[in-house]
PDB file of C-alpha atoms and ligand atoms in Angstrom:
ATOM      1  CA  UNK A1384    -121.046-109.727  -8.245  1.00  0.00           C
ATOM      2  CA  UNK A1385    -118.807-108.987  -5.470  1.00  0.00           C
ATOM      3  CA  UNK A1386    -114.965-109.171  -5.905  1.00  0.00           C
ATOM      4  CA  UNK A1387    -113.282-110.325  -2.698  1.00  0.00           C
ATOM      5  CA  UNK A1388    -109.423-109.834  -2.979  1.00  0.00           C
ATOM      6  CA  UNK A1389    -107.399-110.243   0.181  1.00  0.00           C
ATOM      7  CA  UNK A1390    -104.114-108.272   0.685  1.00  0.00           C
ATOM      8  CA  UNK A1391    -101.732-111.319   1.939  1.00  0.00           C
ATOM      9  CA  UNK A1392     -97.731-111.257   2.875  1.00  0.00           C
ATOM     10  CA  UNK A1393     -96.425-114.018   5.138  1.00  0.00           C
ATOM     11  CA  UNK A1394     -93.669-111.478   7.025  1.00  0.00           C
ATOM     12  CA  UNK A1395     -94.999-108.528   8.710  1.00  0.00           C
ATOM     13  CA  UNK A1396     -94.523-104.735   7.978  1.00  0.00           C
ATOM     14  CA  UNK A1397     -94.026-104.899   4.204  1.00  0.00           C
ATOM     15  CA  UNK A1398     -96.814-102.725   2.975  1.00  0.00           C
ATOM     16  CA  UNK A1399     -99.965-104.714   2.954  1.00  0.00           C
ATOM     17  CA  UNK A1400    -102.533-102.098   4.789  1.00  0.00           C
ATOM     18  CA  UNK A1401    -100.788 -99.153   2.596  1.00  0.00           C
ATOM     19  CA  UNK A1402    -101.403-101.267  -0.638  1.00  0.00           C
ATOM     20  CA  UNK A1403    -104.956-102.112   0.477  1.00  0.00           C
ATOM     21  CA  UNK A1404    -105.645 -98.280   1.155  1.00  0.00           C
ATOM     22  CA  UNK A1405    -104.217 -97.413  -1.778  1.00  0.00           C
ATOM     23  CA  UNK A1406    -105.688 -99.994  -3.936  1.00  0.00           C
ATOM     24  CA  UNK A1407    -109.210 -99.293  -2.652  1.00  0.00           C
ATOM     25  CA  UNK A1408    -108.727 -95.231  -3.498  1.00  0.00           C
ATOM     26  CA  UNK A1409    -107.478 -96.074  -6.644  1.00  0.00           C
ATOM     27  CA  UNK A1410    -110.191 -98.653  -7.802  1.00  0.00           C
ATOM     28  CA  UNK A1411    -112.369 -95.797  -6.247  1.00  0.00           C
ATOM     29  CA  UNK A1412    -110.978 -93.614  -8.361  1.00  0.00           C
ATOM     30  CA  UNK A1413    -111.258 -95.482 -12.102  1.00  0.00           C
ATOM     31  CA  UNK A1414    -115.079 -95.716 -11.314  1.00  0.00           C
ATOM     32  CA  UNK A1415    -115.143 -99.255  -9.601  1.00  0.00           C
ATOM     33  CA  UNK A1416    -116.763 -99.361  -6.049  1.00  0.00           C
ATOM     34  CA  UNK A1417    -114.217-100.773  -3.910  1.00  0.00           C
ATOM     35  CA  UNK A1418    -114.627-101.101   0.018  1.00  0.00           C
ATOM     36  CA  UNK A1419    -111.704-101.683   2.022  1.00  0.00           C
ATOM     37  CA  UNK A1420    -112.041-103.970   5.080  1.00  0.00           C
ATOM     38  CA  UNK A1421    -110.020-104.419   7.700  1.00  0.00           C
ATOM     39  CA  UNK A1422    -109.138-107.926   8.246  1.00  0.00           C
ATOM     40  CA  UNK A1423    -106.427-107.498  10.552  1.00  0.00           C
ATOM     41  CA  UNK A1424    -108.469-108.495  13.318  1.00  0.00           C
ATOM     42  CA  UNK A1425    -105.755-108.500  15.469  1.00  0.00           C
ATOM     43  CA  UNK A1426    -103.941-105.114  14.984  1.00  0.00           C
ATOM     44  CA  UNK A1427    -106.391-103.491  12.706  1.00  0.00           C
ATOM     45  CA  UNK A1428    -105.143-100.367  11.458  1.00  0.00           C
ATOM     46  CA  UNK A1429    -107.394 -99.394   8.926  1.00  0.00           C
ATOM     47  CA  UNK A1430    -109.394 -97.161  10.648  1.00  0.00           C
ATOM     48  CA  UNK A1431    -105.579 -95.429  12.092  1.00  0.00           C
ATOM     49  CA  UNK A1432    -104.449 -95.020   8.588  1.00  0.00           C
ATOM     50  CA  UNK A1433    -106.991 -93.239   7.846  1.00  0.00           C
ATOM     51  CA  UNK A1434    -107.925 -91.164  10.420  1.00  0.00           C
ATOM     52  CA  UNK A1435    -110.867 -93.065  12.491  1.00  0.00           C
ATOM     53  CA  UNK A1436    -108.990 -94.069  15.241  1.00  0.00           C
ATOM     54  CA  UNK A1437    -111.726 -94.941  17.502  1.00  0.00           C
ATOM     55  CA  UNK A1438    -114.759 -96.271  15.596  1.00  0.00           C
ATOM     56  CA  UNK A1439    -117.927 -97.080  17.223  1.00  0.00           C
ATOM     57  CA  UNK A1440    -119.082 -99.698  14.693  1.00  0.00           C
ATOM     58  CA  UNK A1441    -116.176-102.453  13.136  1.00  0.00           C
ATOM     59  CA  UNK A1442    -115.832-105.633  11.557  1.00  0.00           C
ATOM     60  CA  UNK A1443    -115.739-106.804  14.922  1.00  0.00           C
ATOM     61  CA  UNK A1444    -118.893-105.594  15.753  1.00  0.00           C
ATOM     62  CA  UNK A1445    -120.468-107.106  12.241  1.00  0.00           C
ATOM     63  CA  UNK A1446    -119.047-110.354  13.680  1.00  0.00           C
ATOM     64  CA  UNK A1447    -120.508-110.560  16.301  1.00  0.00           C
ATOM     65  CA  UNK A1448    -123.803-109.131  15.186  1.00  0.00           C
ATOM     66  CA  UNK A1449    -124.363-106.175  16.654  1.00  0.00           C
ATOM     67  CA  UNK A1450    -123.950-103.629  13.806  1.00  0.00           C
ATOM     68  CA  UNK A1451    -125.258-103.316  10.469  1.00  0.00           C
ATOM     69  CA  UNK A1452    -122.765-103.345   7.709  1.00  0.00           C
ATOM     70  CA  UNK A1453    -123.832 -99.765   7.008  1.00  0.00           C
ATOM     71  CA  UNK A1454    -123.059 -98.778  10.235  1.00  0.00           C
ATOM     72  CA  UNK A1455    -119.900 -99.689  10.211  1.00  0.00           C
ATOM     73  CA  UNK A1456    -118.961 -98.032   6.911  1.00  0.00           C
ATOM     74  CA  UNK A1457    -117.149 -94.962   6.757  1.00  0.00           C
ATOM     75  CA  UNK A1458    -115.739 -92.764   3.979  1.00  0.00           C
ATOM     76  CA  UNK A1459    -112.743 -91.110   3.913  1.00  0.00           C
ATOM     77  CA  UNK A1460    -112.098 -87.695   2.302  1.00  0.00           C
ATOM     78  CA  UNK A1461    -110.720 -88.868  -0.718  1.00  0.00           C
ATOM     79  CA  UNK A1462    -114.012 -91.114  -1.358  1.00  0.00           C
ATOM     80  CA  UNK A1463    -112.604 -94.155  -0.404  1.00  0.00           C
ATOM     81  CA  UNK A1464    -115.266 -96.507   1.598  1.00  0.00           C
ATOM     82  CA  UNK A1465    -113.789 -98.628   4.838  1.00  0.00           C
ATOM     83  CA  UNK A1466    -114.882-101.152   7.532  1.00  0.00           C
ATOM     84  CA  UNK A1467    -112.447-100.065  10.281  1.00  0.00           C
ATOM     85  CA  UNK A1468    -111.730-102.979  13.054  1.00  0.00           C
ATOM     86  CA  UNK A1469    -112.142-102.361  16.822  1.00  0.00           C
ATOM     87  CA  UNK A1470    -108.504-101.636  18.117  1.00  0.00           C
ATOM     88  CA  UNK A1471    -109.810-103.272  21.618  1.00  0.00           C
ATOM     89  CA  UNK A1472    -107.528-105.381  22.824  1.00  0.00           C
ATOM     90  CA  UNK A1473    -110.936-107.153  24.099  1.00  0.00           C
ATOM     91  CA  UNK A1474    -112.199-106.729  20.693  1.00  0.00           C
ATOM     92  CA  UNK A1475    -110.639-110.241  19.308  1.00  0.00           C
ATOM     93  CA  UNK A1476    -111.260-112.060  22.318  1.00  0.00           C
ATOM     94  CA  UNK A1477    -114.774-112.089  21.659  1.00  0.00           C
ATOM     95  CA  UNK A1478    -114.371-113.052  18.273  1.00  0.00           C
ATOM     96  CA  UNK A1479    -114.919-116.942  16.736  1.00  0.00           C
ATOM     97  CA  UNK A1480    -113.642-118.115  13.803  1.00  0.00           C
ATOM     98  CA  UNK A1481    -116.884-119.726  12.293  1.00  0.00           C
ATOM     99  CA  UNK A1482    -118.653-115.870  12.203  1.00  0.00           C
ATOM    100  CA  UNK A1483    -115.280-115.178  10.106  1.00  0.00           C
ATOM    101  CA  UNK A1484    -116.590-117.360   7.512  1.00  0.00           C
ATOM    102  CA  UNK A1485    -120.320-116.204   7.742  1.00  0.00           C
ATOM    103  CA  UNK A1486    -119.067-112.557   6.716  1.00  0.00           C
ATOM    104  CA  UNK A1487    -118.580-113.544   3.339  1.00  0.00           C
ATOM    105  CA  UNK A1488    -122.733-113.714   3.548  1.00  0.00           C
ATOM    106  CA  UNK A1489    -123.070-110.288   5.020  1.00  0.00           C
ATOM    107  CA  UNK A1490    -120.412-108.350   3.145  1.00  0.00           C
ATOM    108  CA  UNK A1491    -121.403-109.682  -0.418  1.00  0.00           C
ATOM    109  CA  UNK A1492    -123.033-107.137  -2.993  1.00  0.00           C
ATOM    110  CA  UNK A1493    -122.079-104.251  -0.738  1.00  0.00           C
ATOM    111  CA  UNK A1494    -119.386-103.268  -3.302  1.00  0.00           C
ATOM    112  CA  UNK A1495    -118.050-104.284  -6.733  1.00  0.00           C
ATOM    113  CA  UNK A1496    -114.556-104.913  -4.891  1.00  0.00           C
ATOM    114  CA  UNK A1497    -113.872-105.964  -1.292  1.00  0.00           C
ATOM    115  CA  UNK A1498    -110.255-104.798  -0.895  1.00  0.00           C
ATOM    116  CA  UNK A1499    -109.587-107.022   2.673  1.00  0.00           C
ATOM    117  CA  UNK A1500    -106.406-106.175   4.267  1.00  0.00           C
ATOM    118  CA  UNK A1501    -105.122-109.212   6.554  1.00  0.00           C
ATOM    119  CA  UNK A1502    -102.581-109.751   9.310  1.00  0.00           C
ATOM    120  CA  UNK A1503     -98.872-111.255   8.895  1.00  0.00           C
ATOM    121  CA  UNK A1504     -98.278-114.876   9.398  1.00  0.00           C
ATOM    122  CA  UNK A1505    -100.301-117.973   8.571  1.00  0.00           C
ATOM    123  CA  UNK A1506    -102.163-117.816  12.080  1.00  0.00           C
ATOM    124  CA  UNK A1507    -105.347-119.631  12.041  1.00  0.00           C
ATOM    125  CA  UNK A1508    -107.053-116.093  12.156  1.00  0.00           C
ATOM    126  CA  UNK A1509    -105.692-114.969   9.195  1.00  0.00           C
ATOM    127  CA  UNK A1510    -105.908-118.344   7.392  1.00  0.00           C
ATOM    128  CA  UNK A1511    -109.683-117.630   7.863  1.00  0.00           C
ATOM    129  CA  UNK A1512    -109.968-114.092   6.907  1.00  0.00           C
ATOM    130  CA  UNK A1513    -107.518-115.342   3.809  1.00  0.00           C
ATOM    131  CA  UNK A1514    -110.472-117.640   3.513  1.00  0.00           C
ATOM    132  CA  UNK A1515    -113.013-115.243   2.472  1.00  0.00           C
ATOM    133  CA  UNK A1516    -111.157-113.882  -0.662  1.00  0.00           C
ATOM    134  CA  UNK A1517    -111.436-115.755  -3.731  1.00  0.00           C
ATOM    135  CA  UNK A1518    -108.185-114.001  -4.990  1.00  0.00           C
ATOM    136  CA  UNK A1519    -105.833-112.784  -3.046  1.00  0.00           C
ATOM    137  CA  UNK A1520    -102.607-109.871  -4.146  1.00  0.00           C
ATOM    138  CA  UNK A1521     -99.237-110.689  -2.047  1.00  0.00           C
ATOM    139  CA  UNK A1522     -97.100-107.702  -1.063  1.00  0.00           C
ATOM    140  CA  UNK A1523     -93.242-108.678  -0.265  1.00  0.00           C
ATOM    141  CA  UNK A1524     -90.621-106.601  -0.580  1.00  0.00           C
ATOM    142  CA  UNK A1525     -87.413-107.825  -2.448  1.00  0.00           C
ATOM    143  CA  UNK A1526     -85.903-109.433   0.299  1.00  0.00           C
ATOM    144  CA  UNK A1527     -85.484-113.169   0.914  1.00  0.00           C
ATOM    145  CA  UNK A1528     -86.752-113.080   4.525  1.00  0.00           C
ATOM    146  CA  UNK A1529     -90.198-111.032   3.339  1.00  0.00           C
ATOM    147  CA  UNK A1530     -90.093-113.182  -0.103  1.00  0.00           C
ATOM    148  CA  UNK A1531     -90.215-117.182   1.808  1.00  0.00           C
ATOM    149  CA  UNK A1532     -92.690-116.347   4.225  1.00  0.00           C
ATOM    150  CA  UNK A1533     -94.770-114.931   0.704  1.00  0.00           C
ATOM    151  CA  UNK A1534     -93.955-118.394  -0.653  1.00  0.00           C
ATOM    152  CA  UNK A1535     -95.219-119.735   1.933  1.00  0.00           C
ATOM    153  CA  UNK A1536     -98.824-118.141   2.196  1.00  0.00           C
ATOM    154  CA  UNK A1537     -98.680-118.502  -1.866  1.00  0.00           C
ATOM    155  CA  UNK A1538     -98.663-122.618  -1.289  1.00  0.00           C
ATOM    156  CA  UNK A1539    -101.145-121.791   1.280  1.00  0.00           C
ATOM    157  CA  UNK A1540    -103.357-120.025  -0.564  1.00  0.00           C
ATOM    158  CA  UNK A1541    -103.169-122.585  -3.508  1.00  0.00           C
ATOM    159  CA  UNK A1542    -103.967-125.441  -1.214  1.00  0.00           C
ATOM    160  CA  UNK A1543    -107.246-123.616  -0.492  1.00  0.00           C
ATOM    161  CA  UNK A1544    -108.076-123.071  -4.157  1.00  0.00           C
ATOM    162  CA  UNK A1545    -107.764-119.343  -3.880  1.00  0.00           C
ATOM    163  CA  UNK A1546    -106.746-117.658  -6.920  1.00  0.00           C
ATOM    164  CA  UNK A1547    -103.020-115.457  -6.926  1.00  0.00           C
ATOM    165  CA  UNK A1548    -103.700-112.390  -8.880  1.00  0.00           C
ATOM    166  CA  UNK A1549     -99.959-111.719  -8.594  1.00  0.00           C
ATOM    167  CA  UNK A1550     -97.221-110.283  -6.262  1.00  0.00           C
ATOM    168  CA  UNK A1551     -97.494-106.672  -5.311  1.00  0.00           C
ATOM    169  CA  UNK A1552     -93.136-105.813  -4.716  1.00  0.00           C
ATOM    170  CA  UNK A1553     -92.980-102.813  -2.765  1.00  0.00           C
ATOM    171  CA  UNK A1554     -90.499-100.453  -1.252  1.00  0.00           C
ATOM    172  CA  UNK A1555     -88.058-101.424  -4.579  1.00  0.00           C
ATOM    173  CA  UNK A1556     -84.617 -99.364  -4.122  1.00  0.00           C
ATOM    174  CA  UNK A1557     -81.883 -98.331  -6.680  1.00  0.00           C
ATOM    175  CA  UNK A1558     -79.998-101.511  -4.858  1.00  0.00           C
ATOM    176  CA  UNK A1559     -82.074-103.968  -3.546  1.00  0.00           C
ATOM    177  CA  UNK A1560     -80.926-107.177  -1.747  1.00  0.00           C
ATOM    178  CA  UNK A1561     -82.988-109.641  -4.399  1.00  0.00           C
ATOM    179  CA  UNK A1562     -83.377-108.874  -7.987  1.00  0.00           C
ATOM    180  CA  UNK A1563     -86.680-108.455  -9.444  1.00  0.00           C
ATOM    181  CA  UNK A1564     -86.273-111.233 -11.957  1.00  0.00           C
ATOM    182  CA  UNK A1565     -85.321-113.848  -8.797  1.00  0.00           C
ATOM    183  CA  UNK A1566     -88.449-112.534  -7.042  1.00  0.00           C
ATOM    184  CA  UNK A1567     -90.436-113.952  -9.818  1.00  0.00           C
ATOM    185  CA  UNK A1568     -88.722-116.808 -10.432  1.00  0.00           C
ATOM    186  CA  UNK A1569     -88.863-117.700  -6.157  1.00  0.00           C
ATOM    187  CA  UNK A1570     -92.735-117.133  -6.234  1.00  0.00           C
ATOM    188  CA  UNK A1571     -93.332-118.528  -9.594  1.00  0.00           C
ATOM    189  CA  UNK A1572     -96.061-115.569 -10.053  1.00  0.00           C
ATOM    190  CA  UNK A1573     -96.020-112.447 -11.690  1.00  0.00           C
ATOM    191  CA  UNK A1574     -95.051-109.098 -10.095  1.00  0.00           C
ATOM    192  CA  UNK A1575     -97.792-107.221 -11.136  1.00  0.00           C
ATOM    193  CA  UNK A1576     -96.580-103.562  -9.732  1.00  0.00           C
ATOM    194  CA  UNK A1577     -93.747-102.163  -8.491  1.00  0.00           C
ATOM    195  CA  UNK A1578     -94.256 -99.436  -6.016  1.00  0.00           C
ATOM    196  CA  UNK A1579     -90.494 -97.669  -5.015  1.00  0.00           C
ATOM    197  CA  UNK A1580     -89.207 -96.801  -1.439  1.00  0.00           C
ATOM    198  CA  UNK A1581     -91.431 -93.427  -1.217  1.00  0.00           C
ATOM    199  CA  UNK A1582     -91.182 -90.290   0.895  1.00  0.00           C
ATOM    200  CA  UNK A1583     -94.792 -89.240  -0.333  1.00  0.00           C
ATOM    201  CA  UNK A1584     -95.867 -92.447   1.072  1.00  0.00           C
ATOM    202  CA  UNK A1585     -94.660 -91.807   4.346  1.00  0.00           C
ATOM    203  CA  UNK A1586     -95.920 -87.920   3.961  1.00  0.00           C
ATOM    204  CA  UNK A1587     -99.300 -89.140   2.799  1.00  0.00           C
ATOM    205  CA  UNK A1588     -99.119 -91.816   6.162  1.00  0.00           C
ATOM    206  CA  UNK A1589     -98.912 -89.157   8.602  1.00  0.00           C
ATOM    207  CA  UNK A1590    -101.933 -86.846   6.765  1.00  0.00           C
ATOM    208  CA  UNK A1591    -103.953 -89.969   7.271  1.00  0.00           C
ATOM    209  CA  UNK A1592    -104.424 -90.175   3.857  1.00  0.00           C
ATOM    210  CA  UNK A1593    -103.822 -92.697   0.543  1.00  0.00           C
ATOM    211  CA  UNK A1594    -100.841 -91.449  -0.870  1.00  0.00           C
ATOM    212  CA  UNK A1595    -103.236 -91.746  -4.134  1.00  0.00           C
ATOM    213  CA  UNK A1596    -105.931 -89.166  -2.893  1.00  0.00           C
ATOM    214  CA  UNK A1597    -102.505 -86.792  -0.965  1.00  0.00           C
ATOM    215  CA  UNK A1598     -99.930 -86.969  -3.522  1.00  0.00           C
ATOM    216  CA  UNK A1599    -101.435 -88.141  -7.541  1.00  0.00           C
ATOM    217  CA  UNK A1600     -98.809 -87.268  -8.773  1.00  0.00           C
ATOM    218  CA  UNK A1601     -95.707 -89.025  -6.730  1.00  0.00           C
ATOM    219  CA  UNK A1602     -94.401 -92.470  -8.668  1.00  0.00           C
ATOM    220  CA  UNK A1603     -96.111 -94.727  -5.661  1.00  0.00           C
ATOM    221  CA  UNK A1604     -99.848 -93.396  -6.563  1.00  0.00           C
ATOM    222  CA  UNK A1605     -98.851 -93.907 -10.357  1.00  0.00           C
ATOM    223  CA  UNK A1606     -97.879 -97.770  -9.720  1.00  0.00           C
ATOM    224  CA  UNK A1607    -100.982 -98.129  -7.230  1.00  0.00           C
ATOM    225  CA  UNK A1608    -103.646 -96.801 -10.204  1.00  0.00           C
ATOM    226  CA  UNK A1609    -101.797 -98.624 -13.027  1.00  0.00           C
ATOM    227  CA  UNK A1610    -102.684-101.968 -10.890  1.00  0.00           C
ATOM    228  CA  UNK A1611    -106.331-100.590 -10.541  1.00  0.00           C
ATOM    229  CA  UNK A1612    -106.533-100.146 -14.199  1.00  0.00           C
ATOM    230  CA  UNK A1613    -104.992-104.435 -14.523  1.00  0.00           C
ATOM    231  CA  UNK A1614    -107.353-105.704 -12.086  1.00  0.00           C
ATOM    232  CA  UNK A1615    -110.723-103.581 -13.213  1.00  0.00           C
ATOM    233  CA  UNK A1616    -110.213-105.453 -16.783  1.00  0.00           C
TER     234      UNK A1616
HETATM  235  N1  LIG B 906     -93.200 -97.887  -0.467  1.00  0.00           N
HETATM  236  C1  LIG B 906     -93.013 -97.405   0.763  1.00  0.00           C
HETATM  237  N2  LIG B 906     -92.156 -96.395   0.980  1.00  0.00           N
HETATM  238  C2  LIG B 906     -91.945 -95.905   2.232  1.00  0.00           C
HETATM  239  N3  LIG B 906     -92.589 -96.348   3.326  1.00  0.00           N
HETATM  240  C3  LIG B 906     -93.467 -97.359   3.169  1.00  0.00           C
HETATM  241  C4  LIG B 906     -93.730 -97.933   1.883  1.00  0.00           C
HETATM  242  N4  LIG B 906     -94.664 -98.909   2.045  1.00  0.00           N
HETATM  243  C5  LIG B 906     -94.961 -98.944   3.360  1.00  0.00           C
HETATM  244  N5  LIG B 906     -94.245 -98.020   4.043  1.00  0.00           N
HETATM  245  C6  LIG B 906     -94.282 -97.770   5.496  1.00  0.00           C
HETATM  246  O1  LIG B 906     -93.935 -98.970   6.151  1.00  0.00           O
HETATM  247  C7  LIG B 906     -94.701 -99.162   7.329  1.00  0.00           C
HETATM  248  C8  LIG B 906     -95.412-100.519   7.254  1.00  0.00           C
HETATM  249  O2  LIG B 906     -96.370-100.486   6.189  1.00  0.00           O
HETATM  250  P1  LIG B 906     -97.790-101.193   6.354  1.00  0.00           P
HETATM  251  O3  LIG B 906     -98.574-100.899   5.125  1.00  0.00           O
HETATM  252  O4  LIG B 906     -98.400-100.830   7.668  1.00  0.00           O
HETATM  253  O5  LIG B 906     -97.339-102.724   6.378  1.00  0.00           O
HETATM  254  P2  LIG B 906     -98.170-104.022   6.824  1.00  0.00           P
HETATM  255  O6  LIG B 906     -99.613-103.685   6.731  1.00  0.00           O
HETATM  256  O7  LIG B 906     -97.753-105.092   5.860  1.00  0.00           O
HETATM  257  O8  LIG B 906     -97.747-104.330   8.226  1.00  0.00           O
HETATM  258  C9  LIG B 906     -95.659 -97.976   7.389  1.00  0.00           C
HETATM  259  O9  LIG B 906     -95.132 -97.022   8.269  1.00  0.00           O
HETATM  260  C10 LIG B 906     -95.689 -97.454   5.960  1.00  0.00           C
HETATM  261  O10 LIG B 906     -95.942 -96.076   5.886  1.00  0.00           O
HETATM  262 MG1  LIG B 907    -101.102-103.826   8.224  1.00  0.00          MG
END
């Protein structure tokens, strides 16, 4: 059986396509098959992050019909599978919410775990593409601004009957502007890792490359396979 977890924040920018790269080469990396998709039909950058920047075949394309899912699966370096999106602005236009859904069909049994990274905000795009995870992993960073829109998409994401694995905190500081603790207590779900402000991150972001696959050692790829050891279980 296929695992479908969606990477989900509310606010924008607070680490969701790093944690689903990383997660994926991670998973990869403790022996489960993980694909990462790029649900970020929007702004996908996927494919950017990890060095495809132009992509013939993409999620897009699976949508709409016209590639294969095998096609439009790449592997990066580090063995880490991906479905790219198309990073055409004309790309999305095309798109319809309905085929959204249908992926579920096409995408199941490719992988043990489908790691989908999603776009920021409760748009009715990525309400869909939320849609098609039975659990989802919400990345905030402590900060009240990042941690109500995550409330937000949490509530969401309960209303659908979609299953919160826990919250993913990321880019935690000596001094940060919300305790740990009162990000708990706010979501009313467990922070299950902690991944610290990280030059090695950055490093690894410009390499086009996980941080887990550029940099094993650094405290970020550490938190990143602890959290693939809790969710292979
Ligand atoms: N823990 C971290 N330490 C340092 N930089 C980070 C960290 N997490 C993310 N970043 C950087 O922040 C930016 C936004 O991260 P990204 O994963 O693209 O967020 P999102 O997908 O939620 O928009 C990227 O440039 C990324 O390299
Ligand atoms: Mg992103």
């Amino acid at each position: 059986m296929t695992r479908f977890i969606g990477i989900v924040s509310g606010k924008g920018g607070v680490g969701k396509t790093t944690t689903a790269i990383n997660l994926g080469t991670a998973l990869t990396k403790v022996g489960n098959d993980a694909v990462v998709l790029d649900g970020n039909l929007t702004v996908p950058n996927v494919g950017l992050y990890l060095g495809v920047s132009n992509p013939r075949a993409t999620i897009h394309e699976i949508l709409e019909g016209k590639s294969l899912v095998e096609d439009a699966t790449y592997l990066h370096s580090s063995g880490l599978k991906f479905i790219p999106g198309n990073i055409m602005l004309n790309a999305l236009e095309k798109l319809d919410l309905n085929q959204i859904r249908k992926a579920h069909n096409k995408l199941k049994g490719i992988s043990e775990s489908v790691i989908i990274d999603t776009g920021a905000g409760l748009t009715k795009e990525s309400l869909a593409v939320m849609s098609m995870a039975e659990e989802i992993i919400v990345v905030t960073n402590p900060e009240l601004a990042a941690v109500t829109d995550a409330l937000k998409t949490i509530k969401k994401a309960e209303e659908k009957n979609i299953t919160v694995l826990g919250v993913v905190l990321n880019r935690v500081k000596e001094e940060n502007e919300m305790s740990l603790e009162n990000v708990e207590t706010m979501l009313g779900v467990p922070i299950i890792a902690t991944i610290p402000e990280s030059e090695a991150i950055k490093r690894a972001q410009a390499q086009r490359h996980p941080v887990v696959f550029s940099d094993p050692g650094s405290m970020a790829s550490l938190e990143f396979k602890k959290l693939a050891e809790r969710l292979k279980q």
